[in-house]
Coordinates of C-alpha atoms in Angstrom, one line a residue:
M231 CA -7.7 -0.8 27.5
E232 CA -6.2 2.6 25.2
L233 CA -6.7 3.8 22.1
H234 CA -3.4 4.6 21.1
N235 CA -2.0 7.3 18.1
P236 CA -1.9 6.9 15.3
L237 CA -5.0 4.0 15.1
L238 CA -3.0 3.2 11.6
P239 CA 0.8 4.7 11.4
G240 CA 2.3 5.2 8.4
F241 CA -0.2 7.0 4.6
Y242 CA -3.5 5.7 6.0
P243 CA -5.6 9.0 5.1
D244 CA -9.5 9.5 4.5
P245 CA -10.5 6.4 7.1
S246 CA -13.9 5.6 7.0
I247 CA -15.8 3.5 9.9
C248 CA -18.6 0.6 10.2
R249 CA -19.5 -1.2 13.1
V250 CA -21.8 -4.0 12.7
G251 CA -23.2 -5.9 15.6
D252 CA -19.8 -6.2 17.7
D253 CA -17.4 -5.9 14.5
F254 CA -16.2 -2.2 13.8
Y255 CA -14.8 -2.0 10.0
M256 CA -12.7 0.7 8.6
V257 CA -10.7 1.5 4.8
T258 CA -8.6 4.2 3.9
S259 CA -7.6 5.7 0.3
S260 CA -5.0 4.4 -1.6
F261 CA -4.5 7.0 -4.5
A262 CA -2.1 5.1 -7.4
Y263 CA -0.8 2.2 -5.0
Y264 CA -2.7 -1.1 -5.9
P265 CA -4.1 -3.2 -4.7
G266 CA -6.3 -0.5 -3.7
I267 CA -9.1 0.1 -0.5
P268 CA -7.1 -1.9 2.4
I269 CA -10.0 -3.0 5.0
F270 CA -9.2 -3.3 8.2
H271 CA -11.1 -5.1 11.3
S272 CA -11.4 -4.5 15.5
K273 CA -13.6 -5.5 17.5
N274 CA -12.2 -3.0 20.6
L275 CA -11.1 0.0 18.3
A276 CA -7.9 0.0 19.5
Q277 CA -6.7 -3.3 17.5
W278 CA -7.0 -3.8 14.2
E279 CA -5.9 -5.4 12.1
Q280 CA -6.0 -5.8 7.6
I281 CA -8.3 -8.7 6.6
G282 CA -7.3 -7.9 2.3
H283 CA -8.1 -4.5 -0.2
V284 CA -11.8 -4.0 -1.3
L285 CA -9.9 -3.6 -5.0
D286 CA -7.7 -6.7 -5.2
R287 CA -7.7 -7.2 -8.9
P288 CA -6.5 -5.0 -12.2
D289 CA -9.5 -4.3 -13.4
Q290 CA -11.4 -3.4 -10.9
L291 CA -8.7 -0.9 -10.8
R292 CA -6.7 0.7 -13.1
L293 CA -3.3 2.8 -11.5
N294 CA -1.1 5.0 -13.5
P295 CA 2.4 5.2 -11.2
Y296 CA 3.6 8.2 -12.3
D297 CA 0.3 10.2 -11.3
I298 CA 0.7 9.4 -7.5
S299 CA -1.3 11.3 -5.7
G300 CA -4.2 10.5 -8.2
G301 CA -6.2 7.2 -7.8
I302 CA -8.8 6.4 -5.2
Y303 CA -9.7 9.1 -3.3
A304 CA -11.8 9.2 0.3
P305 CA -14.3 6.0 0.0
T306 CA -17.0 5.3 2.7
L307 CA -17.6 2.4 3.7
R308 CA -20.7 1.6 4.7
Y309 CA -23.2 -1.3 5.5
H310 CA -27.3 -2.0 4.5
K311 CA -29.4 -5.1 5.4
G312 CA -26.8 -8.5 4.9
S313 CA -24.7 -6.4 2.3
W314 CA -21.5 -3.9 2.2
Y315 CA -20.8 -0.9 0.2
V316 CA -17.7 1.0 -0.5
I317 CA -18.5 4.4 -2.8
T318 CA -15.4 5.4 -3.9
T319 CA -13.8 8.1 -6.5
N320 CA -10.9 6.4 -9.0
I321 CA -9.0 10.9 -10.3
S322 CA -7.9 9.6 -13.0
H323 CA -9.6 7.0 -14.8
G324 CA -13.2 6.6 -14.3
G325 CA -15.6 9.2 -11.9
N326 CA -17.4 7.9 -8.7
F327 CA -17.9 4.0 -8.3
I328 CA -19.7 1.3 -5.8
V329 CA -18.1 -1.7 -5.7
T330 CA -20.4 -4.8 -3.4
A331 CA -19.9 -7.7 -0.7
Q332 CA -21.2 -10.5 0.6
N333 CA -18.7 -10.4 3.4
P334 CA -16.0 -7.5 4.0
K335 CA -13.4 -10.4 3.6
G336 CA -14.3 -10.0 0.1
P337 CA -14.3 -10.4 -3.2
W338 CA -15.7 -7.3 -3.7
S339 CA -17.5 -6.9 -7.3
D340 CA -16.6 -5.2 -9.8
P341 CA -17.0 -1.1 -10.1
H342 CA -20.4 0.2 -10.7
W343 CA -19.8 3.7 -12.4
I344 CA -22.3 6.2 -11.3
K345 CA -24.3 8.7 -14.1
D346 CA -23.5 12.5 -14.2
A347 CA -22.0 12.4 -10.6
P348 CA -19.8 15.2 -10.2
G349 CA -17.2 15.7 -8.0
I350 CA -15.2 13.3 -5.6
D351 CA -15.5 11.8 -2.1
P352 CA -19.4 10.2 -2.7
S353 CA -20.8 8.9 0.8
L354 CA -24.0 7.1 0.6
F355 CA -26.2 7.4 3.5
W356 CA -30.3 5.6 4.1
D357 CA -32.7 6.3 5.7
D358 CA -35.5 5.4 8.0
D359 CA -37.5 4.3 5.2
D360 CA -34.3 2.4 3.3
R361 CA -34.4 5.3 0.5
A362 CA -30.6 5.7 -0.3
Y363 CA -28.7 8.9 -0.8
Y364 CA -26.1 10.3 -2.9
T365 CA -23.9 12.8 -0.7
G366 CA -21.5 14.2 -2.7
T367 CA -18.0 17.2 -3.4
W368 CA -19.6 19.1 -5.7
P369 CA -16.4 20.9 -8.1
A370 CA -16.0 24.1 -7.3
E371 CA -16.2 27.0 -10.0
P372 CA -13.4 28.3 -12.1
G373 CA -11.8 31.2 -10.8
S374 CA -13.8 30.3 -7.9
D375 CA -10.9 29.8 -5.3
G376 CA -12.2 26.5 -3.8
K377 CA -15.4 27.6 -3.5
Q378 CA -17.6 24.4 -3.4
M379 CA -20.9 22.3 -2.2
I380 CA -21.5 19.9 -1.1
W381 CA -24.8 18.0 -2.3
I382 CA -27.6 15.0 -2.3
C383 CA -29.5 12.7 -4.8
E384 CA -31.2 9.8 -4.2
I385 CA -29.6 7.2 -5.5
D386 CA -31.4 3.6 -6.7
I387 CA -28.9 1.2 -4.7
E388 CA -29.9 -2.6 -6.9
T389 CA -29.0 -0.2 -10.3
F390 CA -26.7 2.4 -9.3
T391 CA -28.4 5.2 -11.2
L392 CA -29.1 8.3 -9.7
I393 CA -32.5 8.8 -9.2
G394 CA -34.3 12.9 -9.3
E395 CA -33.2 16.2 -8.2
K396 CA -29.2 17.1 -7.7
T397 CA -29.6 19.1 -4.1
K398 CA -27.1 21.6 -2.4
I399 CA -27.1 21.2 0.6
W400 CA -24.1 23.0 2.2
G401 CA -21.4 24.7 1.6
G402 CA -19.1 25.0 4.8
A403 CA -18.7 26.3 7.6
S404 CA -17.7 29.8 7.8
D405 CA -18.2 32.4 4.3
G406 CA -16.9 30.9 1.4
A407 CA -15.2 27.8 3.4
Y408 CA -12.4 26.7 2.2
F409 CA -12.3 23.0 0.0
P410 CA -15.4 21.8 1.7
E411 CA -15.7 18.0 1.1
G412 CA -15.8 14.2 2.8
P413 CA -19.3 14.3 3.6
H414 CA -21.1 11.8 5.7
L415 CA -24.4 12.4 6.7
Y416 CA -26.3 10.2 9.9
R417 CA -29.5 10.4 11.4
I418 CA -29.7 11.6 15.5
G419 CA -32.1 12.3 17.8
G420 CA -34.3 13.4 14.8
Y421 CA -32.1 15.3 12.9
Y422 CA -29.8 14.9 10.1
Y423 CA -26.0 15.8 10.5
L424 CA -23.5 16.8 7.6
M425 CA -19.9 16.3 9.0
V426 CA -17.6 17.9 6.2
A427 CA -13.9 18.8 6.2
E428 CA -12.8 22.3 5.3
G429 CA -9.4 23.9 5.2
G430 CA -7.7 21.8 2.2
T431 CA -5.6 18.6 3.7
E432 CA -2.8 20.3 4.4
H433 CA -2.0 23.3 7.1
F434 CA -5.8 24.1 7.5
H435 CA -7.4 21.1 7.8
C436 CA -11.0 20.7 9.7
E437 CA -14.0 19.0 10.3
T438 CA -17.2 20.8 10.5
I439 CA -21.1 20.2 11.4
A440 CA -24.5 21.1 10.9
R441 CA -27.8 19.8 10.7
S442 CA -30.7 20.0 9.5
E443 CA -35.0 18.7 10.8
N444 CA -35.0 17.9 7.0
L445 CA -33.2 15.8 4.5
R446 CA -32.5 18.0 1.8
G447 CA -32.3 20.9 4.0
P448 CA -31.7 23.7 5.2
Y449 CA -28.7 22.6 7.3
E450 CA -28.0 24.8 10.3
G451 CA -24.2 25.1 11.2
Y452 CA -23.1 24.1 14.7
R453 CA -22.0 27.7 16.2
G454 CA -18.5 25.8 17.6
N455 CA -17.5 24.7 14.2
P456 CA -14.4 23.7 13.7
I457 CA -15.8 20.2 15.9
L458 CA -11.6 19.3 14.9
T459 CA -8.5 20.7 14.4
Q460 CA -5.3 21.7 14.9
R461 CA -4.0 24.0 12.5
H462 CA -4.6 26.9 15.8
L463 CA -1.4 24.9 18.0
G464 CA 1.2 25.9 15.2
M465 CA 3.3 24.9 13.1
K466 CA 4.8 22.7 16.3
A467 CA 3.1 20.7 17.2
A468 CA 3.6 17.2 17.2
I469 CA 0.2 17.3 15.5
V470 CA -1.2 19.1 12.8
N471 CA -3.6 19.1 9.5
A472 CA -5.9 17.0 11.5
G473 CA -9.3 16.5 9.0
H474 CA -11.9 14.5 6.9
G475 CA -12.8 11.5 9.6
D476 CA -16.3 9.1 10.6
L477 CA -18.5 9.5 12.7
V478 CA -19.7 5.2 14.2
E479 CA -20.9 4.7 17.4
L480 CA -20.5 1.9 19.5
Q481 CA -22.7 -1.1 21.4
D482 CA -23.5 1.4 25.0
G483 CA -24.0 4.0 23.0
S484 CA -20.7 6.2 23.3
W485 CA -18.5 7.8 20.6
Y486 CA -15.4 8.1 18.6
M487 CA -14.9 9.6 15.9
V488 CA -11.6 8.7 13.1
F489 CA -9.8 11.5 10.8
L490 CA -6.6 11.9 9.8
A491 CA -3.9 14.1 10.5
S492 CA 0.0 13.7 10.0
R493 CA 3.0 14.1 13.0
T494 CA 5.9 15.8 12.1
C495 CA 10.1 15.9 13.0
G496 CA 12.3 18.1 12.4
G497 CA 10.3 20.9 12.4
Y498 CA 7.3 21.2 10.3
H499 CA 8.2 18.3 8.3
K500 CA 6.0 15.0 7.7
I501 CA 7.1 12.3 5.3
L502 CA 5.0 9.6 6.8
G503 CA 2.5 11.2 5.4
R504 CA -1.5 11.7 6.8
E505 CA -2.4 9.6 9.1
T506 CA -5.7 7.7 10.2
F507 CA -6.4 9.0 14.6
I508 CA -9.4 8.3 16.7
A509 CA -10.6 10.1 19.4
P510 CA -13.7 9.5 21.9
V511 CA -17.0 12.2 20.8
E512 CA -19.7 13.6 23.7
W513 CA -22.7 14.8 22.3
E514 CA -24.0 17.9 23.8
D515 CA -26.6 20.0 23.3
G516 CA -27.0 18.2 20.1
W517 CA -23.6 18.6 18.3
P518 CA -20.3 16.3 18.8
V519 CA -17.5 17.4 21.3
V520 CA -14.2 15.6 19.6
S521 CA -11.8 15.4 22.6
P522 CA -14.0 17.1 25.2
G523 CA -11.7 18.8 27.8
T524 CA -9.3 19.5 25.8
G525 CA -10.1 20.3 22.3
S526 CA -6.9 19.2 21.3
I527 CA -5.3 15.7 19.6
E528 CA -4.6 13.2 22.6
S529 CA -1.4 10.4 21.8
V530 CA -3.2 8.3 24.4
Y531 CA -7.3 7.8 25.5
P532 CA -9.3 5.4 27.6
G533 CA -10.3 2.7 25.5
P534 CA -14.0 1.3 25.4
D535 CA -14.7 -1.3 27.6
L536 CA -14.0 -3.8 25.2
P537 CA -12.2 -7.0 25.4
E538 CA -9.2 -7.8 24.0
C539 CA -8.6 -10.1 20.3
A540 CA -6.5 -11.8 19.6
V541 CA -5.0 -9.7 16.2
G542 CA -2.1 -10.9 14.0
K543 CA 0.7 -10.0 14.1
E544 CA 3.6 -9.2 10.8
E545 CA 6.6 -10.6 11.1
E546 CA 9.6 -8.3 10.6
R547 CA 11.0 -10.7 8.3
D548 CA 9.4 -11.7 4.7
D549 CA 11.7 -14.9 4.3
F550 CA 9.4 -14.8 0.3
S551 CA 8.1 -18.7 1.3
G552 CA 6.0 -18.7 -1.7
G553 CA 1.8 -17.6 -1.5
P554 CA 0.8 -15.1 -1.9
L555 CA 1.9 -11.7 -0.8
R556 CA 1.7 -9.5 2.4
Y557 CA -1.2 -7.3 2.3
C558 CA 2.0 -4.6 3.5
W559 CA 2.8 -4.4 0.3
N560 CA 1.9 -2.3 -2.9
Y561 CA 3.0 -2.0 -6.6
L562 CA 2.7 2.0 -8.0
G563 CA 0.1 1.6 -10.4
T564 CA -1.3 -1.1 -11.7
P565 CA 0.8 -4.0 -12.8
D566 CA 0.7 -7.3 -14.9
E567 CA 1.2 -11.0 -14.7
K568 CA 5.0 -10.0 -15.2
T569 CA 5.7 -7.4 -13.1
A570 CA 6.5 -9.5 -10.2
S571 CA 6.6 -13.3 -9.4
V572 CA 7.1 -15.5 -5.7
K573 CA 9.1 -18.8 -6.8
D574 CA 12.4 -20.8 -5.1
N575 CA 12.5 -18.0 -2.0
W576 CA 13.0 -15.3 -4.1
L577 CA 10.5 -11.7 -5.0
N578 CA 10.9 -11.2 -8.7
I579 CA 10.5 -8.1 -10.4
R580 CA 10.9 -7.7 -13.7
L581 CA 12.8 -4.9 -15.5
C582 CA 10.2 -2.4 -16.8
R583 CA 10.3 0.0 -19.3
N584 CA 8.8 2.9 -17.0
P585 CA 12.4 4.1 -14.9
L586 CA 11.3 5.2 -10.6
K587 CA 11.9 8.8 -12.3
K588 CA 8.7 11.1 -13.1
Q589 CA 7.6 11.0 -16.3
G590 CA 5.6 13.2 -19.0
T591 CA 2.9 14.4 -17.5
D592 CA 1.0 13.7 -14.5
H593 CA -2.1 12.0 -16.2
E594 CA -0.1 10.6 -19.0
D595 CA -2.0 6.4 -18.9
S596 CA 2.4 4.8 -18.5
G597 CA 1.7 1.5 -17.9
Q598 CA 3.9 -0.8 -15.1
T599 CA 6.9 0.7 -13.3
G600 CA 9.0 -2.1 -11.0
F601 CA 8.5 -1.2 -7.5
L602 CA 6.8 -3.0 -4.5
G603 CA 6.9 -1.6 -1.2
R604 CA 5.9 -1.2 1.9
R605 CA 4.5 2.1 4.0
Q606 CA 6.9 3.7 6.5
Q607 CA 4.9 3.4 9.2
H608 CA 7.4 5.2 11.5
M609 CA 10.1 7.8 11.9
S610 CA 13.0 5.6 12.9
F611 CA 13.3 2.4 11.3
R612 CA 16.2 0.0 10.1
A613 CA 14.6 -2.0 6.3
E614 CA 16.9 -4.5 4.7
V615 CA 16.9 -6.0 1.1
G616 CA 19.4 -9.7 -0.7
I617 CA 19.8 -9.0 -3.4
L618 CA 20.6 -10.9 -6.7
F619 CA 21.0 -8.8 -10.2
Q620 CA 23.5 -7.5 -12.5
P621 CA 23.4 -5.1 -14.5
E622 CA 23.5 -4.7 -18.3
E623 CA 22.9 -1.7 -19.8
E624 CA 21.2 1.1 -18.7
Q625 CA 19.7 -2.0 -16.2
T626 CA 18.8 -0.8 -12.2
A627 CA 17.6 -2.8 -8.9
G628 CA 17.9 -1.5 -5.4
V629 CA 15.6 0.1 -3.0
V630 CA 14.1 3.1 -2.5
V631 CA 12.4 5.4 0.3
L632 CA 9.7 6.9 -2.3
Q633 CA 7.0 10.0 -2.0
H634 CA 4.8 11.8 -4.3
D635 CA 5.9 12.9 -7.1
F636 CA 8.9 10.7 -7.4
Q637 CA 10.9 12.3 -4.5
Q638 CA 13.3 9.8 -3.5
L639 CA 16.6 8.7 -1.8
R640 CA 17.2 5.4 -4.0
M641 CA 20.3 3.2 -3.7
E642 CA 21.5 0.8 -7.2
I643 CA 23.0 -2.0 -8.2
G644 CA 23.9 -0.2 -12.3
Q645 CA 26.4 0.4 -14.4
N646 CA 28.8 3.3 -15.8
T647 CA 29.6 5.3 -18.5
D648 CA 32.3 2.4 -18.4
G649 CA 30.5 -0.3 -18.7
Q650 CA 32.0 -1.6 -15.0
T651 CA 29.1 -2.9 -12.0
V652 CA 28.8 -0.1 -10.1
L653 CA 26.7 1.5 -6.4
R654 CA 24.9 4.6 -6.0
L655 CA 23.3 6.3 -3.8
I656 CA 20.7 8.9 -5.9
R657 CA 18.3 12.2 -4.7
G658 CA 15.9 12.7 -6.5
Y659 CA 13.3 15.6 -6.4
C660 CA 10.8 18.1 -7.8
S661 CA 10.4 20.2 -5.5
L662 CA 6.5 22.3 -4.7
E663 CA 8.2 25.4 -5.0
L664 CA 9.3 24.5 -8.4
S665 CA 5.5 23.3 -8.5
L666 CA 3.9 26.2 -8.5
L667 CA 6.8 28.2 -10.7
Y668 CA 5.4 25.9 -13.9
K669 CA 1.8 26.6 -12.6
G670 CA 0.9 22.4 -13.0
N671 CA 2.7 22.3 -16.2
G672 CA 5.1 20.1 -15.0
A673 CA 7.9 21.1 -13.2
P674 CA 11.3 19.7 -14.1
Y675 CA 12.2 16.0 -12.3
R676 CA 16.1 16.7 -10.8
E677 CA 19.0 13.7 -9.7
N678 CA 21.9 14.1 -7.8
I679 CA 24.1 11.3 -7.4
L680 CA 24.9 11.4 -3.8
N681 CA 27.9 8.9 -3.8
E682 CA 28.6 5.7 -6.6
I683 CA 31.5 3.3 -5.3
V684 CA 32.9 0.2 -7.7
W685 CA 30.7 -2.9 -6.7
E686 CA 32.6 -6.5 -7.9
W687 CA 29.8 -8.9 -6.7
D688 CA 25.7 -9.1 -7.8
E689 CA 25.0 -10.1 -4.1
A690 CA 24.5 -7.6 -1.9
V691 CA 22.3 -6.6 1.4
F692 CA 20.6 -3.3 1.1
I693 CA 20.0 -1.2 4.7
V694 CA 18.4 2.3 5.2
E695 CA 18.2 3.0 8.7
A696 CA 15.7 6.3 9.1
C697 CA 16.2 8.0 12.9
G698 CA 13.9 11.2 11.6
I699 CA 14.4 13.2 9.0
F700 CA 17.8 11.8 8.4
Y701 CA 18.1 8.8 6.7
T702 CA 21.9 6.2 6.6
F703 CA 22.9 3.8 3.5
T704 CA 24.5 0.4 3.8
A705 CA 25.4 -2.4 1.7
V706 CA 27.5 -4.7 2.9
N707 CA 28.6 -8.3 -0.4
K708 CA 29.3 -11.2 0.5
N709 CA 32.4 -11.5 1.8
G710 CA 30.5 -9.4 5.3
D711 CA 32.5 -6.1 4.5
T712 CA 30.2 -2.9 4.8
Y713 CA 29.9 0.2 2.8
I714 CA 28.3 3.2 4.2
L715 CA 27.1 5.5 0.4
A716 CA 26.2 8.1 2.9
D717 CA 25.2 8.7 6.8
K718 CA 22.9 10.7 8.2
V719 CA 21.5 12.0 4.3
D720 CA 18.8 15.3 5.2
G721 CA 15.2 13.9 4.0
S722 CA 13.1 16.4 4.9
F723 CA 12.6 17.0 1.2
L724 CA 10.9 13.7 1.4
G725 CA 7.8 15.6 3.5
S726 CA 4.8 16.9 1.8
E727 CA 4.6 20.1 2.6
T728 CA 7.6 20.1 -0.4
A729 CA 6.6 17.2 -2.0
G730 CA 3.8 18.2 -2.4
G731 CA 0.3 15.2 -3.4
F732 CA -1.7 13.5 -0.3
V733 CA 0.8 10.0 0.3
G734 CA 3.5 9.2 2.0
A735 CA 6.6 7.4 2.3
Y736 CA 7.1 3.8 1.0
I737 CA 10.4 1.9 1.3
G738 CA 10.5 -0.5 -1.3
M739 CA 12.4 -3.0 -4.3
F740 CA 13.0 -1.3 -7.6
A741 CA 14.1 -3.2 -10.6
S742 CA 13.8 -0.6 -14.1
G743 CA 15.3 -0.9 -18.1
N744 CA 15.6 3.0 -17.4
G745 CA 13.3 3.0 -20.7
K746 CA 13.9 -0.8 -23.1
E747 CA 11.9 -3.7 -21.4
Y748 CA 14.0 -6.8 -20.2
D749 CA 12.6 -10.3 -20.0
K750 CA 15.1 -10.4 -16.9
Y751 CA 14.3 -10.3 -13.4
A752 CA 16.1 -8.5 -9.8
K753 CA 15.8 -11.5 -7.7
F754 CA 15.1 -10.2 -3.9
G755 CA 15.5 -12.9 -0.7
Y756 CA 14.3 -10.6 2.0
F757 CA 12.9 -7.7 3.0
S758 CA 12.8 -7.2 6.7
Y759 CA 11.1 -3.5 8.4
R760 CA 12.1 -2.7 12.8
G761 CA 10.2 0.3 13.6
E762 CA 11.4 1.6 16.7
E763 CA 8.5 3.2 18.1
K764 CA 4.0 3.1 17.5

């Protein structure tokens, strides 16, 4: 069976993989989206099915919707003697913690917060004597230009407390390596191997490795580093910023690496964000070679000799016919019980006080937004949503394509200053260039109305179509009349190279009181999404 890249298309970065017997499991980062940490299962590395979320209860996961690239960073999934462990960072609220489960489908425990554990991207490792160790990223000192260190400490896995000395063990493959992070330890063939990501998570990202005969070092870097990167291919490559990986050994002794990378479109634009990819690994003279023979990430690889398996396929159309929401749906920030509900074949989204636009500072605890969306997983797609909504005052509801820092294209029903119901298409943006100009103090967020028409109905079908970097927005009234609000709007500003941050584009539904709280809901009758390529 062939392995097709990306393995998980759309915003699924920082993958961590674990094999137990004949089963593979994988988790990825989720940042400020709730539920947190999607978890997937496979029997053959090619066919994956989401089986839940690790953090699926509000009391497990505090998130701020206006800090989109905050929240959950770089989870590591591990299994040891009948128990499952996920260790991760909530960068905005609380720091590093562990959750545990007896079944990867859950339920997962409440967070066990780890005291005196600086930095991000923690990982767990069990040595041959069953002693457990924590590895993490020691923060860079002020003025050090990202010169972090990887550190290790024993951890009591029953009490979740660090034991003894913290030892800094490696600073990356090059002198003064830029942002070494995402460490994973492995015990292979008499050596301890430490694999880390370097170079920052954008264009110069890479994966490097070192080894030692002793757990606490000294670690010898591989002369062939980096073992994974696409930066040498330049900005015209179809796949870029590869790095932050995890290794897995198969039943037959062969090896693979899962890692993040991005696909470009319309030039150097990465609207879908950082996706999960896979490549085979061979060992030569005690060191791993990723994608042997080419050294570049391929779209297709031969897969392992494992059988096909039945995997649940998500239907294109969701009619909200009751029961729990599908796993594809995410809130922005931690919801409460009133944020959204499914009743009588309608998805009801409350008009929350917080508007779907950037507000205040990045780390302000701002409560809920009335948003429910799913990842954009294809460069070309067609999405369609049925909406029932009659606005009053400042109330709005509709559909949005959303990226970090509230870069967005938003089609909404609202009112104009004369009290007429109107249909608007809005471009919201806060450019990376402005963010750099304002030096982290919060660049101005701006909105432009691209089109506005009077709308005489309380029902509509909204259609969003993408072809590469271009998006078309169409509305259909209950009589079947079609209105194109904008044809082929340039959405290149939605890419992470412009928007910044660590997430990828979402397309979703929203309802907002725009500064006021209303006991009122916008109703959505269905949502369909069809991608035109893997």
